[in-house]
Coordinates of C-alpha atoms in Angstrom, one line a residue:
M13 CA -12.5 19.8 6.7
L14 CA -13.9 17.2 4.2
A15 CA -17.5 17.2 5.1
V16 CA -20.2 14.6 4.5
G17 CA -22.0 17.0 2.2
G18 CA -21.0 19.2 -0.7
T19 CA -22.4 21.6 -3.2
L20 CA -22.2 22.0 -7.0
T21 CA -21.1 25.4 -8.1
A22 CA -21.9 25.0 -11.8
P23 CA -22.5 22.3 -14.4
G24 CA -19.4 20.5 -15.5
A25 CA -16.7 18.0 -14.4
Q26 CA -14.9 18.5 -11.1
D27 CA -17.8 20.5 -9.6
V28 CA -18.4 18.4 -6.5
D29 CA -17.0 20.6 -3.7
L30 CA -16.3 18.7 -0.5
G31 CA -13.9 21.4 0.7
I32 CA -10.2 21.5 1.0
V33 CA -8.9 18.6 3.0
P34 CA -7.1 20.0 6.1
F35 CA -3.9 18.8 7.7
G36 CA -4.6 16.7 10.7
T37 CA -3.5 17.6 14.3
N38 CA -2.0 14.1 15.0
G39 CA 1.6 15.3 14.4
S40 CA 4.0 15.0 11.5
V41 CA 5.7 11.8 10.5
R42 CA 9.0 11.1 8.7
L43 CA 9.6 8.9 5.7
V44 CA 12.8 7.0 5.8
E45 CA 14.2 5.4 2.6
V46 CA 14.7 1.6 3.2
A47 CA 14.9 0.0 -0.3
T48 CA 15.0 0.6 -4.0
L49 CA 13.1 -1.6 -6.5
A50 CA 13.9 -2.6 -10.1
G51 CA 10.6 -1.4 -11.4
D52 CA 7.2 -0.2 -10.5
S53 CA 5.2 -2.1 -7.9
Q54 CA 1.4 -2.5 -7.9
Q55 CA 0.9 -4.5 -4.7
I56 CA 3.0 -5.0 -1.5
I57 CA 2.3 -7.9 0.8
A58 CA 4.0 -9.4 3.9
R59 CA 4.8 -12.9 5.2
N60 CA 6.7 -13.4 8.4
D61 CA 9.7 -11.1 8.3
K62 CA 9.6 -10.5 4.6
L63 CA 7.9 -8.1 2.2
Y64 CA 7.0 -9.0 -1.4
F65 CA 6.6 -6.5 -4.2
A66 CA 4.5 -7.3 -7.3
L67 CA 6.5 -5.4 -10.0
Q68 CA 4.7 -4.6 -13.2
N69 CA 7.6 -6.1 -15.2
G70 CA 6.5 -9.5 -13.8
T71 CA 9.0 -9.9 -11.0
V72 CA 8.0 -10.7 -7.4
A73 CA 10.8 -9.1 -5.4
E74 CA 11.5 -10.5 -2.0
F75 CA 13.0 -8.4 0.9
T76 CA 13.8 -9.3 4.5
K77 CA 13.5 -6.8 7.4
S78 CA 16.8 -6.1 9.1
G79 CA 17.4 -5.0 12.7
D80 CA 17.8 -1.4 11.8
G81 CA 14.5 -1.2 9.8
S82 CA 16.1 -1.4 6.3
L83 CA 15.0 -4.0 3.8
I84 CA 17.6 -6.5 2.5
P85 CA 16.9 -7.8 -1.0
S86 CA 17.1 -11.5 -1.7
P87 CA 19.7 -12.4 -4.3
Q88 CA 17.0 -13.7 -6.7
P89 CA 13.4 -12.7 -7.1
F90 CA 10.9 -15.0 -5.5
L91 CA 9.2 -15.5 -8.8
N92 CA 9.4 -14.0 -12.3
V93 CA 6.0 -14.3 -13.9
A94 CA 7.1 -12.7 -17.1
T95 CA 9.7 -15.4 -17.7
E96 CA 7.5 -18.3 -16.7
R97 CA 4.7 -16.9 -18.9
S98 CA 7.0 -15.8 -21.7
G99 CA 5.2 -14.9 -24.9
V100 CA 1.8 -14.2 -23.3
F101 CA 2.7 -12.0 -20.3
G102 CA 1.7 -8.3 -20.5
N103 CA 1.1 -7.0 -24.0
N104 CA -1.4 -4.5 -22.8
P105 CA -1.0 -1.2 -24.8
V106 CA -2.5 0.6 -21.9
G107 CA 0.8 0.8 -20.1
S108 CA -0.5 2.0 -16.7
A109 CA -2.6 -1.2 -16.5
N110 CA -0.1 -3.6 -17.9
G111 CA 1.9 -6.4 -16.4
L112 CA 1.6 -8.0 -12.9
R113 CA -1.3 -6.6 -10.9
G114 CA -1.5 -8.6 -7.7
I115 CA 0.0 -11.4 -5.6
A116 CA -1.0 -13.5 -2.6
F117 CA 0.2 -16.4 -0.5
H118 CA -2.3 -19.1 0.2
P119 CA -2.8 -19.3 4.0
D120 CA -1.6 -22.9 3.9
F121 CA 1.5 -22.0 1.9
D122 CA 3.8 -23.7 4.4
S123 CA 2.2 -27.1 3.7
N124 CA 0.8 -26.7 0.1
G125 CA 3.3 -24.2 -1.4
K126 CA 0.5 -22.4 -3.3
F127 CA 1.1 -18.8 -4.4
Y128 CA -1.2 -16.7 -6.7
S129 CA -0.7 -13.9 -9.2
M130 CA -3.0 -11.7 -11.2
Q131 CA -1.6 -10.4 -14.5
C132 CA -2.4 -9.1 -18.0
E133 CA -1.9 -11.6 -20.8
T134 CA -2.5 -11.8 -24.5
R135 CA -5.9 -13.3 -25.3
G136 CA -5.8 -17.0 -24.5
A137 CA -7.9 -20.1 -24.9
N138 CA -10.6 -21.5 -22.6
P139 CA -11.5 -18.3 -20.7
T140 CA -13.7 -18.5 -17.6
H141 CA -15.6 -15.5 -19.0
T142 CA -15.8 -14.6 -22.6
L143 CA -16.5 -11.2 -24.3
N144 CA -20.1 -10.2 -24.6
P145 CA -20.8 -10.1 -28.4
A146 CA -22.6 -6.8 -27.8
W147 CA -19.5 -5.0 -26.6
S148 CA -17.6 -2.7 -28.9
L149 CA -13.9 -3.2 -28.4
G150 CA -11.3 -0.6 -27.6
T151 CA -7.6 -0.2 -26.9
G152 CA -6.2 -3.3 -25.4
S153 CA -9.1 -5.4 -26.7
N154 CA -6.7 -8.4 -27.0
V155 CA -6.0 -8.5 -23.3
D156 CA -7.1 -11.0 -20.6
S157 CA -6.8 -10.8 -16.8
V158 CA -5.5 -14.1 -15.6
L159 CA -5.2 -15.6 -12.2
T160 CA -2.4 -18.2 -12.0
E161 CA -1.5 -20.7 -9.2
W162 CA 2.2 -21.3 -8.6
T163 CA 3.2 -24.4 -6.6
F164 CA 6.5 -24.3 -4.7
H165 CA 8.2 -27.1 -2.9
P166 CA 7.0 -26.6 0.7
G167 CA 9.7 -24.9 2.8
T168 CA 11.7 -23.8 -0.2
T169 CA 11.6 -21.3 -3.1
Q170 CA 11.8 -24.1 -5.7
L171 CA 9.0 -23.7 -8.2
I172 CA 7.3 -27.0 -9.1
S173 CA 4.4 -26.1 -11.4
Q174 CA 1.9 -23.5 -12.5
R175 CA -1.8 -23.7 -13.3
E176 CA -4.3 -21.3 -14.8
V177 CA -7.2 -20.8 -12.4
Y178 CA -9.3 -18.0 -13.8
R179 CA -9.2 -16.0 -17.1
V180 CA -11.4 -13.0 -18.0
Q181 CA -11.5 -11.6 -21.5
Y182 CA -11.5 -7.8 -21.5
P183 CA -13.0 -5.5 -24.2
A184 CA -10.3 -2.9 -23.4
G185 CA -7.2 -2.7 -21.3
H186 CA -8.0 0.2 -19.1
H187 CA -9.6 -0.9 -15.8
I188 CA -8.7 -4.6 -15.5
G189 CA -8.1 -7.3 -12.9
Q190 CA -6.1 -5.8 -10.0
N191 CA -5.1 -6.7 -6.4
I192 CA -5.9 -10.0 -4.8
A193 CA -6.0 -11.0 -1.2
F194 CA -6.9 -13.8 1.3
N195 CA -8.6 -12.9 4.6
P196 CA -5.7 -12.8 7.2
I197 CA -7.9 -13.3 10.3
A198 CA -9.8 -16.4 9.0
E199 CA -8.7 -19.5 10.8
P200 CA -9.0 -23.1 9.6
G201 CA -12.7 -24.1 9.8
D202 CA -13.9 -20.6 9.3
P203 CA -16.2 -20.2 6.2
D204 CA -13.8 -17.6 4.7
Y205 CA -10.6 -19.6 5.2
G206 CA -8.8 -20.0 1.9
N207 CA -11.1 -17.8 -0.1
L208 CA -9.4 -15.4 -2.5
Y209 CA -10.8 -11.9 -3.2
I210 CA -10.1 -10.3 -6.6
G211 CA -11.0 -6.8 -7.8
F212 CA -12.0 -6.3 -11.4
G213 CA -12.4 -2.9 -13.1
D214 CA -15.1 -2.0 -15.6
S215 CA -12.6 -1.8 -18.5
G216 CA -13.5 1.8 -19.4
G217 CA -15.7 2.9 -22.3
Q218 CA -16.7 5.6 -24.8
L219 CA -20.4 6.3 -24.9
P220 CA -22.3 7.4 -21.8
G221 CA -24.5 4.6 -20.6
S222 CA -23.3 2.2 -23.3
Q223 CA -21.1 -0.8 -23.5
D224 CA -18.7 0.7 -26.0
F225 CA -15.1 0.4 -24.7
S226 CA -13.2 2.2 -27.3
A227 CA -11.9 5.0 -25.0
D228 CA -10.9 5.4 -21.4
N229 CA -12.4 7.6 -18.7
V230 CA -16.1 7.4 -19.7
I231 CA -19.1 5.6 -18.2
T232 CA -20.4 2.2 -19.1
T233 CA -23.2 0.0 -17.6
V234 CA -21.3 -3.2 -17.0
S235 CA -20.7 -2.7 -13.3
Q236 CA -24.4 -3.2 -12.7
D237 CA -24.7 -6.1 -15.1
G238 CA -24.9 -9.4 -13.3
T239 CA -23.7 -11.5 -16.2
T240 CA -20.1 -10.2 -16.1
V241 CA -17.4 -9.9 -13.5
L242 CA -16.4 -6.4 -14.8
G243 CA -16.8 -3.8 -12.2
K244 CA -17.1 -6.5 -9.4
M245 CA -15.3 -8.0 -6.5
I246 CA -15.3 -11.8 -6.7
R247 CA -14.6 -14.4 -4.0
I248 CA -13.5 -17.9 -4.9
N249 CA -11.6 -20.9 -3.5
P250 CA -8.7 -21.1 -6.0
L251 CA -7.7 -24.7 -5.1
E252 CA -8.4 -27.3 -7.7
Q253 CA -11.1 -29.7 -6.6
A254 CA -12.6 -32.6 -8.5
N255 CA -11.0 -31.4 -11.8
Q256 CA -12.6 -28.0 -11.3
P257 CA -10.0 -25.1 -11.6
F258 CA -11.7 -23.3 -8.7
T259 CA -14.8 -23.6 -6.5
I260 CA -17.4 -21.0 -5.4
P261 CA -18.1 -20.7 -1.6
T262 CA -21.6 -21.7 -0.9
D263 CA -22.1 -18.6 1.3
N264 CA -21.3 -16.2 -1.5
P265 CA -24.2 -13.7 -1.6
F266 CA -25.5 -14.4 -5.1
V267 CA -25.2 -18.2 -5.3
G268 CA -28.1 -19.7 -7.2
N269 CA -31.0 -18.0 -9.1
D270 CA -30.8 -14.9 -7.0
G271 CA -32.6 -12.4 -9.3
Q272 CA -30.7 -9.6 -7.5
A273 CA -29.2 -7.9 -10.5
P274 CA -30.5 -4.3 -11.0
N275 CA -32.4 -5.5 -14.1
G276 CA -33.9 -8.4 -12.2
G277 CA -31.6 -11.0 -13.6
N278 CA -29.1 -13.2 -11.8
I279 CA -25.6 -12.2 -10.7
L280 CA -22.7 -14.6 -11.2
D281 CA -22.2 -16.9 -8.3
E282 CA -18.6 -15.8 -7.7
V283 CA -19.5 -12.1 -7.3
Y284 CA -19.1 -10.9 -3.8
A285 CA -19.9 -7.2 -4.3
L286 CA -20.6 -5.0 -7.3
G287 CA -20.8 -1.5 -8.5
F288 CA -17.1 -0.6 -9.0
R289 CA -15.3 1.5 -11.6
N290 CA -11.7 0.6 -11.0
P291 CA -11.0 -0.9 -7.6
Q292 CA -7.3 -1.2 -8.4
T293 CA -6.0 -1.3 -4.8
M294 CA -7.3 -3.1 -1.7
A295 CA -6.1 -4.8 1.4
F296 CA -7.4 -6.5 4.5
D297 CA -6.7 -5.1 7.9
P298 CA -4.8 -7.9 9.7
V299 CA -6.4 -7.0 13.1
S300 CA -10.1 -6.2 12.4
G301 CA -10.4 -8.1 9.1
M302 CA -11.9 -5.1 7.3
L303 CA -11.4 -5.3 3.5
L304 CA -10.9 -1.7 2.3
S305 CA -10.7 -0.9 -1.4
G306 CA -9.9 2.3 -3.3
D307 CA -12.2 2.8 -6.3
V308 CA -10.8 5.3 -8.8
S309 CA -13.6 7.6 -9.8
H310 CA -14.5 9.4 -13.0
N311 CA -14.5 13.2 -12.7
N312 CA -15.5 14.1 -9.2
V313 CA -15.3 11.9 -6.1
E314 CA -12.7 9.3 -5.1
E315 CA -13.8 6.5 -2.8
I316 CA -12.6 4.2 0.0
N317 CA -15.1 1.4 0.3
L318 CA -15.5 -1.1 3.1
I319 CA -16.3 -4.3 1.2
E320 CA -19.2 -6.4 2.5
S321 CA -21.0 -9.4 1.1
G322 CA -23.7 -8.6 -1.4
A323 CA -23.2 -4.8 -1.3
N324 CA -23.7 -2.6 -4.4
Y325 CA -21.3 0.3 -4.4
G326 CA -23.2 2.3 -7.0
W327 CA -21.1 2.8 -10.1
A328 CA -22.3 3.9 -12.6
E329 CA -25.4 5.2 -10.9
R330 CA -23.5 6.9 -8.1
E331 CA -20.1 8.5 -7.7
G332 CA -19.2 8.9 -4.0
T333 CA -22.3 10.2 -2.2
Y334 CA -23.6 11.8 -5.4
D335 CA -26.2 10.8 -8.0
F336 CA -26.1 11.4 -11.7
T337 CA -29.1 13.6 -12.3
T338 CA -28.7 13.0 -16.0
P339 CA -28.2 9.2 -16.3
Y340 CA -24.5 8.3 -16.9
S341 CA -23.4 11.9 -17.1
S342 CA -20.8 12.9 -14.6
T343 CA -21.3 16.6 -15.4
T344 CA -24.7 16.7 -13.6
L345 CA -24.4 15.5 -10.1
A346 CA -26.4 16.1 -7.0
E347 CA -25.8 15.0 -3.4
V348 CA -27.9 12.1 -2.3
P349 CA -29.6 13.0 1.0
L350 CA -28.6 10.9 4.0
A351 CA -32.2 9.7 4.4
T352 CA -32.1 8.3 0.9
R353 CA -28.7 6.8 1.4
L354 CA -30.0 4.9 4.4
T355 CA -32.8 3.3 2.4
D356 CA -31.7 2.9 -1.3
P357 CA -29.9 -0.2 -2.6
Y358 CA -26.4 1.3 -2.7
T359 CA -23.6 1.2 -0.2
Y360 CA -21.7 4.5 -0.1
P361 CA -18.0 5.2 0.6
V362 CA -16.6 5.1 4.2
A363 CA -14.2 7.9 3.1
Q364 CA -14.1 10.2 0.1
F365 CA -12.4 13.3 -1.4
D366 CA -13.1 15.4 -4.5
H367 CA -11.1 16.3 -7.6
K368 CA -11.9 20.0 -7.5
N369 CA -9.9 20.8 -4.4
N370 CA -6.9 18.7 -5.3
L371 CA -3.5 20.3 -6.2
N372 CA -3.8 19.8 -9.9
G373 CA -7.5 19.1 -10.4
T374 CA -7.0 15.4 -10.9
A375 CA -7.1 12.5 -8.6
A376 CA -6.8 8.7 -8.4
I377 CA -7.2 7.1 -5.0
I378 CA -4.9 4.5 -3.6
A379 CA -6.0 2.3 -0.7
G380 CA -3.6 2.0 2.2
A381 CA -3.7 0.4 5.6
V382 CA -4.6 0.8 9.3
Y383 CA -1.4 1.5 11.3
H384 CA -0.6 -1.1 13.9
G385 CA 3.1 -0.5 14.4
T386 CA 5.3 1.2 17.0
L387 CA 7.7 3.4 15.0
A388 CA 5.1 6.1 14.2
P389 CA 2.8 6.5 17.2
E390 CA 1.3 9.6 15.5
L391 CA -0.5 7.2 13.3
D392 CA -2.0 4.9 15.9
G393 CA -5.6 4.1 15.1
L394 CA -5.5 5.8 11.7
Y395 CA -6.2 4.4 8.2
L396 CA -3.8 5.9 5.6
F397 CA -4.4 6.2 1.9
G398 CA -3.4 8.5 -0.9
N399 CA -3.9 10.3 -4.2
L400 CA -1.4 8.9 -6.8
S401 CA -2.1 11.9 -9.1
T402 CA -0.4 14.2 -6.6
D403 CA 1.7 13.7 -3.5
Q404 CA -1.2 13.8 -1.0
I405 CA -1.3 11.3 1.9
F406 CA -4.6 11.2 3.6
F407 CA -5.9 9.5 6.8
A408 CA -9.2 8.8 8.6
E409 CA -9.9 7.3 12.0
A410 CA -10.2 3.6 11.5
D411 CA -13.1 3.2 13.9
Q412 CA -15.1 5.6 11.8
L413 CA -14.9 3.4 8.7
T414 CA -18.3 1.9 8.9
N415 CA -21.0 1.3 6.3
N416 CA -23.4 3.7 8.0
E417 CA -23.6 5.8 4.8
V418 CA -21.8 8.7 6.5
P419 CA -18.2 9.0 5.2
A420 CA -15.5 9.5 7.8
M421 CA -13.7 12.8 8.2
V422 CA -10.6 12.9 6.1
F423 CA -7.3 14.8 6.8
R424 CA -4.0 15.2 5.2
Q425 CA -0.9 13.8 6.8
S426 CA 2.0 16.2 7.3
L427 CA 5.7 15.1 6.9
V428 CA 9.0 16.4 8.2
D429 CA 12.5 15.7 7.0
H430 CA 15.5 14.5 9.0
S431 CA 16.1 18.0 10.3
N432 CA 12.4 18.2 11.4
N433 CA 11.5 20.8 8.7
P434 CA 8.2 20.5 6.9
I435 CA 8.5 18.7 3.6
S436 CA 6.1 17.3 1.0
L437 CA 6.1 13.8 -0.5
G438 CA 6.7 15.3 -3.9
E439 CA 9.9 16.9 -2.6
I440 CA 11.0 13.6 -1.1
V441 CA 10.5 11.6 -4.3
G442 CA 11.7 14.3 -6.7
V443 CA 8.6 15.6 -8.4
G444 CA 8.3 18.8 -6.4
A445 CA 5.5 19.8 -4.0
G446 CA 2.2 18.7 -5.4
G447 CA 3.7 16.6 -8.2
R448 CA 2.6 13.1 -9.2
A449 CA 4.2 10.8 -6.6
N450 CA 2.2 7.8 -7.8
M451 CA 2.4 6.0 -4.5
R452 CA 1.4 2.6 -3.2
F453 CA 1.2 1.4 0.4
G454 CA 2.2 -1.8 2.1
Q455 CA 2.3 -3.2 5.6
D456 CA 4.7 -5.6 7.3
S457 CA 3.9 -8.4 9.8
D458 CA 4.7 -6.0 12.7
G459 CA 2.1 -3.5 11.5
E460 CA 4.6 -1.0 10.2
L461 CA 3.6 1.0 7.2
Y462 CA 5.5 1.5 3.9
L463 CA 5.1 3.8 0.9
F464 CA 6.4 3.1 -2.5
S465 CA 6.7 5.8 -5.3
K466 CA 6.6 4.7 -8.9
H467 CA 8.4 8.0 -9.7
N468 CA 11.7 6.9 -8.2
D469 CA 11.0 3.2 -7.5
T470 CA 11.9 3.8 -3.8
V471 CA 10.4 2.3 -0.7
Y472 CA 10.0 4.4 2.4
L473 CA 9.1 3.5 6.0
F474 CA 6.8 5.7 8.1
T475 CA 8.6 6.7 11.4
S476 CA 7.8 9.2 14.1
G477 CA 8.4 12.9 13.3
E478 CA 9.4 13.6 16.9
P479 CA 13.0 14.5 17.5
I480 CA 14.9 11.4 18.7
A481 CA 16.2 11.6 22.2
P482 CA 19.3 9.7 23.5
P483 CA 18.0 6.5 25.2
S484 CA 20.7 6.7 28.0
I485 CA 23.6 8.7 29.3
L486 CA 26.2 9.6 26.7
G487 CA 28.4 6.6 25.7
D488 CA 26.2 3.9 27.4
L489 CA 25.8 1.7 24.3
D490 CA 24.7 -1.4 26.2
L491 CA 22.0 0.6 28.1
D492 CA 23.1 -0.7 31.5
G493 CA 23.3 2.9 33.0
S494 CA 27.1 3.1 33.2
L495 CA 30.2 3.3 30.9
T496 CA 32.5 0.4 30.8
T497 CA 34.9 -1.3 28.4
Q498 CA 31.9 -3.2 27.1
D499 CA 30.6 0.0 25.6
I500 CA 34.0 0.6 23.9
D501 CA 33.8 -2.9 22.4
Q502 CA 30.4 -2.2 21.0
F503 CA 31.5 1.1 19.6
V504 CA 34.5 -0.5 17.8
A505 CA 32.2 -3.2 16.4
G506 CA 29.8 -0.6 15.0
W507 CA 32.4 1.8 13.7
L508 CA 31.5 3.2 10.3
S509 CA 28.0 1.6 10.3
T510 CA 25.1 3.3 8.6
F511 CA 21.4 2.8 9.4
A512 CA 18.0 3.3 7.7
F513 CA 17.1 5.6 10.6
A514 CA 18.4 6.7 14.0
G515 CA 17.1 5.1 17.2
V516 CA 18.0 2.6 19.9
H517 CA 19.6 0.2 17.4
S518 CA 21.9 2.8 15.9
W519 CA 22.8 4.2 19.3
M520 CA 23.8 0.7 20.5
N521 CA 26.2 0.6 17.6
G522 CA 27.8 3.9 18.4
D523 CA 25.5 6.5 16.8
L524 CA 25.8 8.9 19.7
N525 CA 24.6 12.0 17.8
L526 CA 21.7 10.0 16.3
D527 CA 22.3 10.9 12.7
A528 CA 22.0 7.2 11.5
R529 CA 25.8 6.7 11.0
V530 CA 28.8 6.0 13.2
D531 CA 31.6 8.4 12.2
L532 CA 34.2 10.7 13.7
E533 CA 31.7 13.0 15.4
D534 CA 30.6 10.0 17.4
V535 CA 34.3 9.2 18.2
Y536 CA 34.6 12.6 19.9
L537 CA 31.4 12.1 21.8
M538 CA 32.5 8.7 23.0
H539 CA 36.0 9.9 23.9
T540 CA 34.6 12.8 25.9
A541 CA 32.1 10.6 27.8
L542 CA 34.7 8.1 28.7
A543 CA 37.1 10.8 29.9
D544 CA 34.4 12.2 32.1
V545 CA 34.3 9.0 34.1
G546 CA 38.1 8.5 34.1
I547 CA 38.4 5.8 31.3
E548 CA 41.2 6.3 28.8
W549 CA 40.5 5.2 25.3
A550 CA 43.2 5.0 22.6
F551 CA 40.6 5.4 19.9
G552 CA 43.1 6.0 17.2
K553 CA 44.5 2.5 17.7
S554 CA 41.3 0.6 18.2
L555 CA 39.6 2.2 15.2
Q556 CA 42.9 2.2 13.2
V557 CA 42.9 6.0 12.9
P558 CA 46.5 7.4 12.6
E559 CA 47.6 9.1 15.9
T560 CA 48.3 12.4 14.1
T561 CA 44.9 12.4 12.5
S562 CA 43.1 11.7 15.8
Q563 CA 44.9 14.6 17.5
V564 CA 44.0 17.0 14.7
L565 CA 40.3 15.8 14.8
L566 CA 39.7 16.3 18.5
A567 CA 39.8 20.1 18.5
P568 CA 37.2 20.9 15.8
L569 CA 35.0 18.0 16.9
A570 CA 34.6 19.6 20.3
M571 CA 32.0 21.8 18.7
T572 CA 29.9 18.7 18.1
F573 CA 29.8 18.0 21.8
I574 CA 28.6 21.5 22.6
A575 CA 25.9 21.2 20.0
W576 CA 24.9 17.7 21.2
S577 CA 24.7 18.8 24.8
S578 CA 22.4 21.7 23.9
Y579 CA 20.3 19.3 21.8
R580 CA 20.0 16.8 24.6
S581 CA 18.9 19.4 27.1
V582 CA 15.9 20.4 25.0
T583 CA 14.9 17.1 23.4
K584 CA 12.0 15.3 24.8
V585 CA 12.6 11.7 25.6
S586 CA 10.7 9.6 23.1
S587 CA 9.6 6.0 23.5
T588 CA 10.0 5.5 19.7
C589 CA 13.8 5.5 19.6

């Protein structure tokens, strides 16, 4: 069990011991391959019946959900940022942080055609925020994080124009501008309608407690510095108004001379929350409106944070629920008592896990989503997230993710293969159990959950791990409770079809043994079912199978029916078919 507290065993990195994260008792789920991408994806978003993938190579890939759950790629990408920003796109020598980082549709896209992207670019002119002259530069010091507005002809995919909205100069290319998102539950007239949230990392650094950015994976002070957006979550209205490239909502928490910076100074008006190291993934829950972000830690504790207006999430004074007993030194940490957490100025994670008990001693958190679908009832009410450095998928109960300074209990999610045998994510994607799966999560408009692995550029859909039971009597493809010639017609129409996963849809096309394809085994089952009710079927003719071949096939395929009958007698009827 991952507890609220923890103890240090000895000085040094990875000493926070929150305990081994146990597997949950919610039941196993199955990952079904539904698409392959032409590159690594950093963010996945949904709109209507489509999913959009922000590929690091600059492509925004568009897929449409099909009836069987698979994703059908559009012939052309929705947008190619690399092509449209040719010559300046990317160019970050820190490859893991290069390229396209985030995408979002404006809530009024149907009428205004506005779409937004966050990407790395070569240092450009007229930045919104320039480098602090006191900063020492590091690898990737010629990189900007840039928010671009793309205008499409309403109702089409015809690109009309592009406009730069927001540009931030970075002293190093490590922890940069990342995912972006609009609040999906805000309605026209709500104060938050049309406001864009953007996560910015702290850029990395070299010297503890300094602003030297010449190396990654060290601690700097910028996340608590109110004069920069580094290490912050910002909130802006990205639409151009009165020749201003963007505007700042008047209800942002630090608008005006607030004096709320830790040093007593002011915090930039666009800042919504502060105290982050590398909040590279985030997403709104489309039902509750919670904005949950995964902040990649330094050496000890990975964080899921519930983002709220004006909150300070502690970096680089805190890591998880721990304090640096030696300022800016992650080798000397002590747990912050709950009484202190309830009264100090910091907001602590709603979920966390440590590095020490991970499979290879390293970790980098990936935010996920609250499950709202129907295909995997084992996940109802759960928030899923992961560790990209391994193949661990975690979950916590969504209703426990509250900013009460007590992190929720965290569990591992178990997986099964198509034969209902236990399997790891690493084995599924090809890195072996415990290997670096480098996953991202996404959710469609129906609340179904997807996982993408950068290792094999494959998209998987979460489905139930329960054995799938036949939805009706054998051969009843139209689900009317009886066998007729209509069922034969449906079988012929579905002959040789394949499906992303087995269920009602595949059954109605002839997949009687529920193996996600309609083949000769299903022919035998259909032939037998029809014969039992006195219906003759010349399947060889209707399916264009030679008569001699069909006669030869019937005998050995009889074993299929025996096995299927045994399977049906022990399989629990499932509502998730």
